Short mmCIF file of C-alpha atoms in Angstrom, two decimals:
data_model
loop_
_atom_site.label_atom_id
_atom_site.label_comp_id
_atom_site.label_asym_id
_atom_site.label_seq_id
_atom_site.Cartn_x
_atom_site.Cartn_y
_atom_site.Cartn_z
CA UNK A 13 -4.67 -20.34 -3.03
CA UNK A 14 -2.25 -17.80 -5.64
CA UNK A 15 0.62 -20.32 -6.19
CA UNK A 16 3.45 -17.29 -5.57
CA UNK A 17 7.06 -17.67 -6.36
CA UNK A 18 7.90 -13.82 -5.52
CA UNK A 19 7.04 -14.30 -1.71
CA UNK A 20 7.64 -16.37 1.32
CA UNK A 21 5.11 -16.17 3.83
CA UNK A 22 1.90 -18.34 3.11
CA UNK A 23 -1.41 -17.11 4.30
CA UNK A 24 -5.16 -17.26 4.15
CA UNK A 25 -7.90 -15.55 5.45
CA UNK A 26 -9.32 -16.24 9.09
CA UNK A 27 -12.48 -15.44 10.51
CA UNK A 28 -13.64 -13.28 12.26
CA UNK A 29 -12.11 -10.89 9.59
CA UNK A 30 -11.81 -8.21 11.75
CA UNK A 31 -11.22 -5.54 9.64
CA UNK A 32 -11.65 -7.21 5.77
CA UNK A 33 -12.14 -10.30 4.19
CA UNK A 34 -12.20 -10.33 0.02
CA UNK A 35 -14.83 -13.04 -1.20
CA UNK A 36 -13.48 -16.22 -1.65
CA UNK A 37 -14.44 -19.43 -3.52
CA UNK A 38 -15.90 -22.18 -0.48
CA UNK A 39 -15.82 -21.24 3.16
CA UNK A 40 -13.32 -19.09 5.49
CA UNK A 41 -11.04 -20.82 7.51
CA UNK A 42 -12.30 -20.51 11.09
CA UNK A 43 -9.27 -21.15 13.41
CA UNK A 44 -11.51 -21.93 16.72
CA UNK A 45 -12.75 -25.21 14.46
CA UNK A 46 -9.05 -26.60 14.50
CA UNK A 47 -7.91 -28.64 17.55
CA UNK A 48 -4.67 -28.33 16.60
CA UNK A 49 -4.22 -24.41 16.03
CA UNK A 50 -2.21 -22.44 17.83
CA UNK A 51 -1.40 -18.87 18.09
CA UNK A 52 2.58 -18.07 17.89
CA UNK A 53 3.90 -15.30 20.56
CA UNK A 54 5.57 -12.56 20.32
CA UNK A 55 8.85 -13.92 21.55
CA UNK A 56 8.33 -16.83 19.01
CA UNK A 57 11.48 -17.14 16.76
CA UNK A 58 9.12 -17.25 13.96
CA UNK A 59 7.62 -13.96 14.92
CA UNK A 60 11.31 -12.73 14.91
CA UNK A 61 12.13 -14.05 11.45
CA UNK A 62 8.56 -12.03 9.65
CA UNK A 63 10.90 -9.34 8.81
CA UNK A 64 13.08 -10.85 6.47
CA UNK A 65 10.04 -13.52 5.06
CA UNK A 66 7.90 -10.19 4.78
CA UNK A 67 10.15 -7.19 4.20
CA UNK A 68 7.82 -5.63 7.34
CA UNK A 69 8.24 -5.76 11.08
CA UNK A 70 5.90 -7.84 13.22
CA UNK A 71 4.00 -6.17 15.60
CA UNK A 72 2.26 -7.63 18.69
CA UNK A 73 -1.04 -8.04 20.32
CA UNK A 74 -2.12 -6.99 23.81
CA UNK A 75 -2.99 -10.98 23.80
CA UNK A 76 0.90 -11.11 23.23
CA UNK A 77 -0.01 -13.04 19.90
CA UNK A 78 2.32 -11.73 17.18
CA UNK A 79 1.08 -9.84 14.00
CA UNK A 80 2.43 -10.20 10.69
CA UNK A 81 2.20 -7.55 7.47
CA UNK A 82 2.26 -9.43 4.28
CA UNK A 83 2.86 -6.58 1.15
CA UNK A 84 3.18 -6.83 -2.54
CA UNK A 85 4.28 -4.74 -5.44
CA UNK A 86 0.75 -3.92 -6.73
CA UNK A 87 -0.36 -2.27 -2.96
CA UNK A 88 -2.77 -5.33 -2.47
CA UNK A 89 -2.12 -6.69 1.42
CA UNK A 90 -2.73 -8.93 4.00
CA UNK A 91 -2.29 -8.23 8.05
CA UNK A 92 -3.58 -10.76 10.74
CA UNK A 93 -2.03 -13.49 13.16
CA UNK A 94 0.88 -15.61 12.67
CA UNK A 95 -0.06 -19.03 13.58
CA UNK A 96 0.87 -22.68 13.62
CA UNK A 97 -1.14 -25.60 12.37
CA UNK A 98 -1.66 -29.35 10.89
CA UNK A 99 -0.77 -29.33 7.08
CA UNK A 100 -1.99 -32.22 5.13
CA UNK A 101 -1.51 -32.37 1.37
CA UNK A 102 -3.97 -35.15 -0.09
CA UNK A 103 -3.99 -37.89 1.89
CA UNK A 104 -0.78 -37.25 4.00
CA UNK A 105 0.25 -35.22 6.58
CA UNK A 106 3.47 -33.47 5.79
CA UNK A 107 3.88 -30.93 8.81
CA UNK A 108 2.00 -31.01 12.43
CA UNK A 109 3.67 -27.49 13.05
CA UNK A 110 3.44 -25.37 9.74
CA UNK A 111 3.48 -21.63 10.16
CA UNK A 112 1.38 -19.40 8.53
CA UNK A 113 -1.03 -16.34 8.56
CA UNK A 114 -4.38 -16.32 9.69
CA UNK A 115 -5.37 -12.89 7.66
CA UNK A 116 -8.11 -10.59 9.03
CA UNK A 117 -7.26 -7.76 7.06
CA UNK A 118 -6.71 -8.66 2.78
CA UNK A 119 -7.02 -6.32 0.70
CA UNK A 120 -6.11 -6.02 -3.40
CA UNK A 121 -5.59 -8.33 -5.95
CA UNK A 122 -6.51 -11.66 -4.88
CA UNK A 123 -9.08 -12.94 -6.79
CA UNK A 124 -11.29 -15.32 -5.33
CA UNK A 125 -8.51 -16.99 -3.65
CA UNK A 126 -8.31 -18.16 0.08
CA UNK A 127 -5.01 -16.79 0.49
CA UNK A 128 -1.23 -17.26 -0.49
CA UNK A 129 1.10 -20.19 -0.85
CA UNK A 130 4.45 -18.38 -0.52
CA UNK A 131 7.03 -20.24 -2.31
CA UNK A 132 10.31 -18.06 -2.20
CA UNK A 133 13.50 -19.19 -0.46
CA UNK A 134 13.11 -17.72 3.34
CA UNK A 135 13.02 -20.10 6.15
CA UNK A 136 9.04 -19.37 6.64
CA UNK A 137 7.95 -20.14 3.06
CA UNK A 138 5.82 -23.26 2.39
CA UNK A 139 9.19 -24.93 0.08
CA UNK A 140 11.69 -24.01 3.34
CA UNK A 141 9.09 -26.15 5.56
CA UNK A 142 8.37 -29.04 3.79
CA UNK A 143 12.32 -29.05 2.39
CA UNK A 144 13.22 -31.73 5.25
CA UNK A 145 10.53 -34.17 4.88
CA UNK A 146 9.47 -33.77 0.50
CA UNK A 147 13.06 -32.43 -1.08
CA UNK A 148 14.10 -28.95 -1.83
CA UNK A 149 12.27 -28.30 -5.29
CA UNK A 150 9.08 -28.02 -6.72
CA UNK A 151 7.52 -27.59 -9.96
CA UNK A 152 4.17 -26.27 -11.44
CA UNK A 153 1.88 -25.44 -14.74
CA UNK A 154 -0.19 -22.15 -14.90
CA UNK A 155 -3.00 -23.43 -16.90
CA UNK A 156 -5.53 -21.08 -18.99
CA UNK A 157 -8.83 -20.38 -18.15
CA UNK A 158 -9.99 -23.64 -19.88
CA UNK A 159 -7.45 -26.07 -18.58
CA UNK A 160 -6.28 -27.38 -15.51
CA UNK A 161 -2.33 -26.94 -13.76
CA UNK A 162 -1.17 -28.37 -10.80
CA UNK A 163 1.86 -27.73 -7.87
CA UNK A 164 3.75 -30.42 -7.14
CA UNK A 165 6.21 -30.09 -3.80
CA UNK A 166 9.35 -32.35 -3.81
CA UNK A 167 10.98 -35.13 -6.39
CA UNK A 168 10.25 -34.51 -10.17
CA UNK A 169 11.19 -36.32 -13.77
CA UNK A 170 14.45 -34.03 -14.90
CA UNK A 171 14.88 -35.80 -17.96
CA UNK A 172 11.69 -33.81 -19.27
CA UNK A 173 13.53 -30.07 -18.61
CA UNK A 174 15.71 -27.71 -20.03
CA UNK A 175 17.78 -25.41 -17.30
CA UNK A 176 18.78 -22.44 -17.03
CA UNK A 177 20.82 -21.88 -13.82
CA UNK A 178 19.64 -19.54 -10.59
CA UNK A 179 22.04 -16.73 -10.50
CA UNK A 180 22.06 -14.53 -7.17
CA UNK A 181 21.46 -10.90 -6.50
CA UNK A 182 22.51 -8.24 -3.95
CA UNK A 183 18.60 -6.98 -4.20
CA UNK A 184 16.76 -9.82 -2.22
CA UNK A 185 18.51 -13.60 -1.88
CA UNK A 186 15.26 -15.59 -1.36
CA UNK A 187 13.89 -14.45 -5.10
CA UNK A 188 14.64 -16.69 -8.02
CA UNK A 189 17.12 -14.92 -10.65
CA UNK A 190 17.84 -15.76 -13.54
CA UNK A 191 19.59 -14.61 -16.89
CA UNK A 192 17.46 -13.81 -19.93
CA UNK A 193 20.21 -13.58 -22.86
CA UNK A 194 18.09 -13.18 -25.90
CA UNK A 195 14.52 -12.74 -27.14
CA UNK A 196 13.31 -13.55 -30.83
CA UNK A 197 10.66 -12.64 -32.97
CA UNK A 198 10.04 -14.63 -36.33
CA UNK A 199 13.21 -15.92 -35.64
CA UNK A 200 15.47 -13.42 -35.47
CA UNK A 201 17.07 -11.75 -32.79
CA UNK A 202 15.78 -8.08 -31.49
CA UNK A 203 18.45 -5.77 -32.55
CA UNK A 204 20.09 -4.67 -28.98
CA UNK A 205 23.49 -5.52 -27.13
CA UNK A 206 23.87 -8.07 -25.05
CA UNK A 207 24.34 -5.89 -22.30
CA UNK A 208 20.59 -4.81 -22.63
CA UNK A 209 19.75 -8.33 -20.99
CA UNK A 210 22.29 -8.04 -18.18
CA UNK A 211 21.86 -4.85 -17.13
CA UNK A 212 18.83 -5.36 -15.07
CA UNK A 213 18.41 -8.14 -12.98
CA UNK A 214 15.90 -10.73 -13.81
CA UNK A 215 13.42 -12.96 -11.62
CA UNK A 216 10.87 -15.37 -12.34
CA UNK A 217 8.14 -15.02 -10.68
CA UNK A 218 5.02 -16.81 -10.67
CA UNK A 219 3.05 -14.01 -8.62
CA UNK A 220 3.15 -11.49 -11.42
CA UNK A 221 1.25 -11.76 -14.79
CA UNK A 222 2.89 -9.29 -17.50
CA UNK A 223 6.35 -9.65 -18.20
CA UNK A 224 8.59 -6.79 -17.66
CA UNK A 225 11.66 -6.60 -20.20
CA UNK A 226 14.48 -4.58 -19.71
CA UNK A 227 13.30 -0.89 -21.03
CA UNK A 228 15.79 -1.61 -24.91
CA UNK A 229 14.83 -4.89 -24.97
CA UNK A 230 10.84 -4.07 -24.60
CA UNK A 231 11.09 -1.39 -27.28
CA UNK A 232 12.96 -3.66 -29.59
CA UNK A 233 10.63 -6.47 -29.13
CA UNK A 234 7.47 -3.43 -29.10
CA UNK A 235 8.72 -2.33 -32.38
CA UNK A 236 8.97 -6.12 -33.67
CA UNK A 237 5.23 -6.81 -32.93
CA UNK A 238 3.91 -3.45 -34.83
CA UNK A 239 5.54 -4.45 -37.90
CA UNK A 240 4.01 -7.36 -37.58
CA UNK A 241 0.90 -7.14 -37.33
CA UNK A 242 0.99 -3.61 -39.06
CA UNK A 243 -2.54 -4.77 -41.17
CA UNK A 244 -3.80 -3.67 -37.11
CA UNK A 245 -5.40 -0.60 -36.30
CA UNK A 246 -3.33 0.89 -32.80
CA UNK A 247 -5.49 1.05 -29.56
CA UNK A 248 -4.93 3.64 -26.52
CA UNK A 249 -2.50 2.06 -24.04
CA UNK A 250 -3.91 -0.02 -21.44
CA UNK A 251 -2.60 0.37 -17.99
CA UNK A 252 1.38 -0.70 -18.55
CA UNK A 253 0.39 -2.20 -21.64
CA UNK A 254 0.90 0.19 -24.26
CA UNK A 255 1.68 -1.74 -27.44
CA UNK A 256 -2.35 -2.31 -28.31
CA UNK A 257 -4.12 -2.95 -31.08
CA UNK A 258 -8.29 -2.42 -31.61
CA UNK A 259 -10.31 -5.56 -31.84
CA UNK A 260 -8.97 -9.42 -31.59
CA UNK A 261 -5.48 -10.23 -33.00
CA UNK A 262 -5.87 -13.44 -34.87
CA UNK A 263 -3.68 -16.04 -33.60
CA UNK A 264 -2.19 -16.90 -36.85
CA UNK A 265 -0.94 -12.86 -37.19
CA UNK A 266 0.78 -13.21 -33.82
CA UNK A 267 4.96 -13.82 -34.95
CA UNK A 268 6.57 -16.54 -33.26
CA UNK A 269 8.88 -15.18 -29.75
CA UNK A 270 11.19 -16.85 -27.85
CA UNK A 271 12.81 -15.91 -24.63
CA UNK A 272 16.19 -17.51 -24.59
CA UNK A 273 17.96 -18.11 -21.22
CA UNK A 274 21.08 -18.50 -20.11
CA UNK A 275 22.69 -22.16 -20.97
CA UNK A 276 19.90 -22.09 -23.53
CA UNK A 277 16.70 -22.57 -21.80
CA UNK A 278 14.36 -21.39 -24.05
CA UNK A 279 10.24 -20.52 -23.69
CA UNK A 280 9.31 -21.01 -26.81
CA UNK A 281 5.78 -18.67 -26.15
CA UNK A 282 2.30 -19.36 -28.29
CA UNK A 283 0.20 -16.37 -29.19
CA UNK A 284 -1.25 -16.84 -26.00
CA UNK A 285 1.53 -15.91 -23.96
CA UNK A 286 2.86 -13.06 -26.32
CA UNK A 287 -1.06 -11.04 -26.41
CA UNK A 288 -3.60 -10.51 -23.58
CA UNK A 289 -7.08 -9.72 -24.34
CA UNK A 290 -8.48 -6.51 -22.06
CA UNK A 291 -11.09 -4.13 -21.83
CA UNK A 292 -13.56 -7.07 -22.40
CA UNK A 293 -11.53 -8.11 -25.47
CA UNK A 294 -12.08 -5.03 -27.84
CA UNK A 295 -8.91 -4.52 -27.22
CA UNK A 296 -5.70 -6.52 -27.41
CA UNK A 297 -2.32 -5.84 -26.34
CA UNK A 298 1.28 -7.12 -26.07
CA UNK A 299 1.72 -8.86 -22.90
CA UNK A 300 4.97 -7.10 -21.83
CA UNK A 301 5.61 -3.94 -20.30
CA UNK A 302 8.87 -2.33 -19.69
CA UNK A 303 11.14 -2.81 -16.34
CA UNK A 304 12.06 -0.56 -13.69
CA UNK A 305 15.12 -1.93 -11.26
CA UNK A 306 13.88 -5.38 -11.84
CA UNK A 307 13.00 -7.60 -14.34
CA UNK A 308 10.30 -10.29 -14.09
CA UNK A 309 9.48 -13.37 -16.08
CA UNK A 310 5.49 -13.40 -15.28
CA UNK A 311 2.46 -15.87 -15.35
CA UNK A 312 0.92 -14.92 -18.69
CA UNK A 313 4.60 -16.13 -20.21
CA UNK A 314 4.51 -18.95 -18.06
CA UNK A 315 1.38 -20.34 -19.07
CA UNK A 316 0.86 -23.91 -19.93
CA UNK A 317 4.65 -24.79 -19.51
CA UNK A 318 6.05 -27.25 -17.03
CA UNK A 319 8.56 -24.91 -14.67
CA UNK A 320 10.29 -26.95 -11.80
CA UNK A 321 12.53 -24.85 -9.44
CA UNK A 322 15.35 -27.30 -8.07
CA UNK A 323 16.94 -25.61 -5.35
CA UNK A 324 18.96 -28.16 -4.32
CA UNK A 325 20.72 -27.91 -7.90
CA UNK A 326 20.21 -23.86 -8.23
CA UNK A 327 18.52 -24.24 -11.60
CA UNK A 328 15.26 -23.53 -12.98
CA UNK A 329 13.64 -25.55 -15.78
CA UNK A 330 11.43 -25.53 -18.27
CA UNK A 331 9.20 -27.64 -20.84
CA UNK A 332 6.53 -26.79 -23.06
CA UNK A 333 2.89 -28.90 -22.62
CA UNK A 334 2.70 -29.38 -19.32
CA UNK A 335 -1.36 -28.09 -19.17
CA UNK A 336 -2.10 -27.08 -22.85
#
């Protein structure tokens, strides 16, 4: 399943994939196996509540079974049934009636994933469910492709973090803000205001891989990395990447950057989370792009760091080494 911070409604895909299944690692979820699935109606409450969980109206069946449109900022989708089920993680049950999607229609991005664990703050999200019985916070590590992370629902060490707090928006209250105040390269701070960083609002979201920066900070911090590795022959842009360089940075080129939050949080980022490799590594390229309306802390910055989001507190916190 894509662990995903940015939404709230958890799904996966169902057979008989009426219209689309993507392929998946191990077998589709077949919702006639389960003696203890069951369809929600239209009238449901939960049916009801898919607009605010999924920014789209439900719709319903002529089997009066309601239908729920799951969307996402890179036009990848998933449409099918909203159902309830038995939710056991490891060796305990932890919810006889937990709501999801049973997809029949995904479509995009996903990987080889089953579905999506939906982790923002709306009452259908997989965090809002289990709040009640496992504690309102949970914490994580976005491995790379050679180690191994983990998701971890409910009570966590906090000696071991750093916070910054969760600050709230007008633009969507179930997304995690927070305030970036300052980014450095080589140790010094990128030559902009401080009203550079608060002029956009800023989430964290574990759904989205590049980083977008607010559009002075990312040409500051754009401008930092060609002087730096100036010895580097430029490369065409790449998609939203377009600070790229031909052939493989070396690690050892790559300055140090840190992303500073507010009440001094900091990600102090490897050369990992500062390039990306693409077009099958003849190319590399900063792993930032610049922001629209929003802001977004992504995965590839994420990457091997402890994050735990404690709601009940409203702060977010960090610490480096949680999956090197």
């Amino acid at each position: 399943m894509v662990v995903d911070t940015g939404s709230s409604l958890s799904w996966l895909q169902c057979s008989p994939c009426r219209v689309s299944c993507h392929s998946q690692v191990g077998a589709v979820f077949d919702p006639a196996a389960s003696a203890t699935y069951r369809s929600v109606p239209c009238s449901a409450p939960e049916c009801h509540g898919l607009l605010s969980a999924t920014l789209n109206p439900s719709s319903c069946s002529v089997a009066n079974v309601c239908i729920y449109q799951a969307s996402y900022g890179d036009t990848s989708f998933s449409v099918g049934y909203l159902g309830k089920d038995s939710l056991s993680l490891g060796s305990r049950r932890a919810l006889a009636d937990f709501v999801y999607g049973c997809g029949q229609d995904n479509e995009g991005l996903f990987g080889k994933s089953a579905g999506l664990i939906g982790l923002a703050r709306n009452e259908l999200s997989l965090l809002s469910q289990l709040g009640p019985r496992l504690g309102q916070s949970f914490s994580y590590c976005l491995p790379t492709m050679v180690s191994t992370g983990y998701l971890s629902i409910g009570s966590y060490n906090p000696a071991q973090f750093s916070y910054t707090p969760m600050v709230s928006s007008s633009l969507d209250d179930t997304l995690y803000f927070v305030r970036l105040t300052g980014v450095t390269v080589g140790g010094k701070n990128l030559p902009v205001r401080a009203s550079a960083y608060t002029g956009t609002p800023t989430i964290i979201d574990s759904g989205t891989v590049i980083t977008r920066l607010p559009p002075d900070v990312y040409t500051a911090l754009s401008n930092a990395i060609v002087a730096a590795l100036k010895r580097y022959k430029r490369a065409p842009a790449y998609s939203i990447l377009d600070t790229c360089f031909r052939g493989t940075v070396k690690a050892s080129a790559v300055p140090a950057v840190n992303m500073v939050f507010e009440g001094g949080a900091t990600l102090k980022l490897a050369p990992r989370n500062v390039m990306i490799d693409v077009d099958d590594a003849t190319t590399t390229c900063l792993a930032f792009a610049p922001a629209g309306r929003l802001a977004i802390i992504g995965n590839r910055q994420q990457q091997t760091f402890n994050v735990v989001y404690d709601v009940a507190k409203s702060r977010i916190g960090f610490a480096a080494g949680g999956c090197s």
